[in-house]
Amino acid sequence: MATDHNSEIAVSALEALRTYMYNFYPERKTQNPFPLEFWKLDDDLFYDFMNYLPVVFSVELGALTNQTLRRLPEAIHILWPIFSLEEGYDCDGWTALTNAGSHELPLVISAYERVGLPAETAALKAALISCELAPDDTDAAEAAYKSVQREFEEDGDRRMAVILYMRKNEHLWYSYLDT
């Protein structure tokens, strides 16, 4: 069950994210402001918010860890790890896998399991094993990941599957895990 303190932490982080998004959509600050509940926006804006969620939440809350996630709604347990890795892919390519390594990949795996993408989960588990055996071998992590045929080979399709899951499970924004 969420405590008042946990709710305050989540709201503060969401407010920081909304404020950050006004850097890209300054007109929205005065005309049709973004709701704090960004998941109610259209898919393109929802996607934009998810892309920037990891960087803003990292600044506001610190490193992506089970301890940090514990204080946040279940939806964030899914989105922060997934989009942290997605951001890594966008910035660093396959090095994102070795950068995430054994400290973040388990969180991403758990998130994709929750979304219901078993092949993506299997591919990331293969990459995790590779990272554990050779933490700095990006080529091996990439090969391990690619060795598994996934439901969504295209990034955009995989990201849309996450959006659709979140749309069907809006209650996750209001529920907390007791882990």
mmCIF file of C-alpha atoms in Angstrom:
data_model
loop_
_atom_site.group_PDB
_atom_site.id
_atom_site.type_symbol
_atom_site.label_atom_id
_atom_site.label_comp_id
_atom_site.label_asym_id
_atom_site.label_seq_id
_atom_site.Cartn_x
_atom_site.Cartn_y
_atom_site.Cartn_z
ATOM 1 C CA MET A 1 0.000 0.000 0.000
ATOM 2 C CA ALA A 2 1.304 3.456 -0.857
ATOM 3 C CA THR A 3 2.281 5.767 1.920
ATOM 4 C CA ASP A 4 1.716 9.508 1.761
ATOM 5 C CA HIS A 5 5.479 9.966 1.527
ATOM 6 C CA ASN A 6 5.680 7.592 -1.464
ATOM 7 C CA SER A 7 2.822 9.422 -3.174
ATOM 8 C CA GLU A 8 4.631 12.724 -2.642
ATOM 9 C CA ILE A 9 7.809 11.292 -4.170
ATOM 10 C CA ALA A 10 5.905 10.043 -7.218
ATOM 11 C CA VAL A 11 4.010 13.301 -7.701
ATOM 12 C CA SER A 12 7.208 15.334 -7.360
ATOM 13 C CA ALA A 13 8.939 13.211 -10.006
ATOM 14 C CA LEU A 14 5.934 13.477 -12.345
ATOM 15 C CA GLU A 15 5.854 17.246 -11.869
ATOM 16 C CA ALA A 16 9.560 17.423 -12.754
ATOM 17 C CA LEU A 17 8.886 15.369 -15.885
ATOM 18 C CA ARG A 18 6.026 17.648 -16.936
ATOM 19 C CA THR A 19 8.197 20.723 -16.369
ATOM 20 C CA TYR A 20 10.978 19.151 -18.428
ATOM 21 C CA MET A 21 8.584 18.451 -21.290
ATOM 22 C CA TYR A 22 7.709 22.146 -21.522
ATOM 23 C CA ASN A 23 11.258 22.641 -22.838
ATOM 24 C CA PHE A 24 10.102 20.866 -25.998
ATOM 25 C CA TYR A 25 6.515 22.123 -26.017
ATOM 26 C CA PRO A 26 6.710 25.634 -24.490
ATOM 27 C CA GLU A 27 3.331 26.667 -25.886
ATOM 28 C CA ARG A 28 1.661 23.920 -23.852
ATOM 29 C CA LYS A 29 2.663 25.593 -20.609
ATOM 30 C CA THR A 30 0.105 28.367 -21.135
ATOM 31 C CA GLN A 31 -2.178 26.876 -23.769
ATOM 32 C CA ASN A 32 -3.583 23.436 -23.008
ATOM 33 C CA PRO A 33 -1.069 22.516 -20.256
ATOM 34 C CA PHE A 34 0.030 18.922 -19.923
ATOM 35 C CA PRO A 35 -1.780 16.940 -17.273
ATOM 36 C CA LEU A 36 0.329 15.460 -14.525
ATOM 37 C CA GLU A 37 -1.151 12.139 -15.668
ATOM 38 C CA PHE A 38 0.768 12.116 -18.964
ATOM 39 C CA TRP A 39 -0.422 8.579 -19.722
ATOM 40 C CA LYS A 40 -3.766 10.107 -20.682
ATOM 41 C CA LEU A 41 -2.187 11.963 -23.620
ATOM 42 C CA ASP A 42 -2.220 10.722 -27.208
ATOM 43 C CA ASP A 43 0.266 7.996 -28.125
ATOM 44 C CA ASP A 44 2.890 10.351 -29.603
ATOM 45 C CA LEU A 45 3.024 12.575 -26.523
ATOM 46 C CA PHE A 46 2.847 9.550 -24.219
ATOM 47 C CA TYR A 47 5.839 8.146 -26.088
ATOM 48 C CA ASP A 48 7.745 11.450 -25.764
ATOM 49 C CA PHE A 49 7.113 11.509 -22.013
ATOM 50 C CA MET A 50 8.307 7.904 -21.678
ATOM 51 C CA ASN A 51 11.490 8.712 -23.590
ATOM 52 C CA TYR A 52 12.416 11.470 -21.158
ATOM 53 C CA LEU A 53 11.170 9.715 -18.034
ATOM 54 C CA PRO A 54 14.499 7.936 -17.320
ATOM 55 C CA VAL A 55 16.674 11.030 -17.444
ATOM 56 C CA VAL A 56 14.303 13.149 -15.351
ATOM 57 C CA PHE A 57 13.624 10.417 -12.809
ATOM 58 C CA SER A 58 17.354 9.693 -12.489
ATOM 59 C CA VAL A 59 18.009 13.346 -11.713
ATOM 60 C CA GLU A 60 15.074 13.553 -9.300
ATOM 61 C CA LEU A 61 15.343 10.149 -7.616
ATOM 62 C CA GLY A 62 18.845 8.820 -8.199
ATOM 63 C CA ALA A 63 19.966 5.563 -9.740
ATOM 64 C CA LEU A 64 17.565 3.012 -11.148
ATOM 65 C CA THR A 65 17.477 0.328 -8.455
ATOM 66 C CA ASN A 66 14.915 -1.881 -6.754
ATOM 67 C CA GLN A 67 15.232 0.393 -3.717
ATOM 68 C CA THR A 68 14.389 3.503 -5.749
ATOM 69 C CA LEU A 69 11.524 1.791 -7.563
ATOM 70 C CA ARG A 70 10.030 0.565 -4.297
ATOM 71 C CA ARG A 71 8.754 4.081 -3.580
ATOM 72 C CA LEU A 72 7.005 4.499 -6.931
ATOM 73 C CA PRO A 73 3.816 3.292 -8.632
ATOM 74 C CA GLU A 74 3.959 -0.044 -10.427
ATOM 75 C CA ALA A 75 3.782 1.709 -13.805
ATOM 76 C CA ILE A 76 7.184 3.225 -13.138
ATOM 77 C CA HIS A 77 8.572 -0.244 -12.312
ATOM 78 C CA ILE A 78 7.804 -1.043 -15.948
ATOM 79 C CA LEU A 79 8.554 2.185 -17.785
ATOM 80 C CA TRP A 80 11.728 3.410 -16.111
ATOM 81 C CA PRO A 81 13.801 0.262 -16.761
ATOM 82 C CA ILE A 82 12.467 -0.272 -20.283
ATOM 83 C CA PHE A 83 12.977 3.302 -21.384
ATOM 84 C CA SER A 84 16.344 3.581 -19.653
ATOM 85 C CA LEU A 85 17.518 0.757 -21.887
ATOM 86 C CA GLU A 86 15.762 2.279 -24.909
ATOM 87 C CA GLU A 87 17.517 5.583 -24.212
ATOM 88 C CA GLY A 88 20.778 3.669 -23.993
ATOM 89 C CA TYR A 89 20.142 2.064 -27.382
ATOM 90 C CA ASP A 90 19.394 5.492 -28.877
ATOM 91 C CA CYS A 91 22.546 7.072 -27.420
ATOM 92 C CA ASP A 92 25.069 4.215 -27.285
ATOM 93 C CA GLY A 93 23.772 1.453 -29.530
ATOM 94 C CA TRP A 94 24.398 -2.066 -28.298
ATOM 95 C CA THR A 95 26.743 -0.797 -25.594
ATOM 96 C CA ALA A 96 23.492 -0.099 -23.722
ATOM 97 C CA LEU A 97 23.351 -3.800 -22.857
ATOM 98 C CA THR A 98 26.774 -3.892 -21.226
ATOM 99 C CA ASN A 99 26.190 -0.474 -19.623
ATOM 100 C CA ALA A 100 22.987 -1.802 -18.043
ATOM 101 C CA GLY A 101 24.734 -5.044 -17.135
ATOM 102 C CA SER A 102 23.795 -7.197 -14.191
ATOM 103 C CA HIS A 103 22.562 -4.254 -12.119
ATOM 104 C CA GLU A 104 19.857 -2.927 -14.510
ATOM 105 C CA LEU A 105 19.110 -5.734 -16.973
ATOM 106 C CA PRO A 106 17.212 -7.766 -14.334
ATOM 107 C CA LEU A 107 14.905 -4.765 -13.845
ATOM 108 C CA VAL A 108 14.335 -4.514 -17.611
ATOM 109 C CA ILE A 109 13.710 -8.265 -17.830
ATOM 110 C CA SER A 110 11.165 -8.039 -15.035
ATOM 111 C CA ALA A 111 9.447 -5.122 -16.772
ATOM 112 C CA TYR A 112 9.155 -6.964 -20.089
ATOM 113 C CA GLU A 113 7.868 -10.056 -18.289
ATOM 114 C CA ARG A 114 5.180 -7.867 -16.776
ATOM 115 C CA VAL A 115 4.247 -6.419 -20.175
ATOM 116 C CA GLY A 116 3.963 -9.933 -21.566
ATOM 117 C CA LEU A 117 6.739 -10.020 -24.152
ATOM 118 C CA PRO A 118 8.331 -13.434 -23.483
ATOM 119 C CA ALA A 119 10.709 -13.436 -26.434
ATOM 120 C CA GLU A 120 12.013 -9.949 -25.592
ATOM 121 C CA THR A 121 12.476 -11.219 -22.044
ATOM 122 C CA ALA A 122 14.380 -14.269 -23.324
ATOM 123 C CA ALA A 123 16.610 -12.110 -25.534
ATOM 124 C CA LEU A 124 17.472 -9.865 -22.604
ATOM 125 C CA LYS A 125 18.136 -12.883 -20.379
ATOM 126 C CA ALA A 126 20.586 -14.145 -23.014
ATOM 127 C CA ALA A 127 22.263 -10.732 -23.062
ATOM 128 C CA LEU A 128 22.401 -10.724 -19.257
ATOM 129 C CA ILE A 129 24.170 -14.102 -19.197
ATOM 130 C CA SER A 130 26.647 -12.737 -21.716
ATOM 131 C CA CYS A 131 27.191 -9.596 -19.612
ATOM 132 C CA GLU A 132 27.800 -11.708 -16.520
ATOM 133 C CA LEU A 133 30.395 -13.826 -18.365
ATOM 134 C CA ALA A 134 32.089 -10.893 -20.123
ATOM 135 C CA PRO A 135 30.907 -7.556 -18.668
ATOM 136 C CA ASP A 136 32.683 -5.409 -21.260
ATOM 137 C CA ASP A 137 32.038 -7.492 -24.378
ATOM 138 C CA THR A 138 29.369 -5.507 -26.204
ATOM 139 C CA ASP A 139 29.630 -7.682 -29.322
ATOM 140 C CA ALA A 140 28.897 -10.824 -27.302
ATOM 141 C CA ALA A 141 25.933 -9.185 -25.534
ATOM 142 C CA GLU A 142 24.531 -8.014 -28.879
ATOM 143 C CA ALA A 143 24.993 -11.474 -30.433
ATOM 144 C CA ALA A 144 23.322 -13.133 -27.444
ATOM 145 C CA TYR A 145 20.368 -10.742 -27.631
ATOM 146 C CA LYS A 146 19.996 -11.173 -31.395
ATOM 147 C CA SER A 147 20.184 -14.958 -31.098
ATOM 148 C CA VAL A 148 16.584 -14.951 -29.853
ATOM 149 C CA GLN A 149 13.788 -14.239 -32.296
ATOM 150 C CA ARG A 150 11.572 -11.612 -30.701
ATOM 151 C CA GLU A 151 7.880 -10.723 -31.039
ATOM 152 C CA PHE A 152 8.790 -7.239 -32.200
ATOM 153 C CA GLU A 153 12.015 -6.943 -34.145
ATOM 154 C CA GLU A 154 11.322 -3.255 -34.840
ATOM 155 C CA ASP A 155 11.927 -0.799 -31.992
ATOM 156 C CA GLY A 156 8.792 1.195 -32.747
ATOM 157 C CA ASP A 157 6.590 -1.908 -32.639
ATOM 158 C CA ARG A 158 8.065 -2.991 -29.302
ATOM 159 C CA ARG A 159 7.604 0.484 -27.852
ATOM 160 C CA MET A 160 3.999 0.567 -29.074
ATOM 161 C CA ALA A 161 3.364 -2.790 -27.388
ATOM 162 C CA VAL A 162 4.495 -1.194 -24.120
ATOM 163 C CA ILE A 163 2.189 1.781 -24.676
ATOM 164 C CA LEU A 164 -0.749 -0.529 -25.398
ATOM 165 C CA TYR A 165 -0.053 -2.510 -22.236
ATOM 166 C CA MET A 166 0.076 0.675 -20.189
ATOM 167 C CA ARG A 167 -3.164 1.908 -21.775
ATOM 168 C CA LYS A 168 -4.906 -1.338 -20.761
ATOM 169 C CA ASN A 169 -3.500 -1.151 -17.229
ATOM 170 C CA GLU A 170 -3.908 2.459 -16.180
ATOM 171 C CA HIS A 171 -4.482 1.284 -12.594
ATOM 172 C CA LEU A 172 -0.725 0.629 -12.368
ATOM 173 C CA TRP A 173 -0.190 4.364 -12.009
ATOM 174 C CA TYR A 174 -2.100 4.276 -8.755
ATOM 175 C CA SER A 175 -0.794 1.052 -7.237
ATOM 176 C CA TYR A 176 2.446 0.340 -5.425
ATOM 177 C CA LEU A 177 4.383 -2.865 -4.916
ATOM 178 C CA ASP A 178 5.204 -3.995 -1.409
ATOM 179 C CA THR A 179 8.655 -5.327 -2.257
#
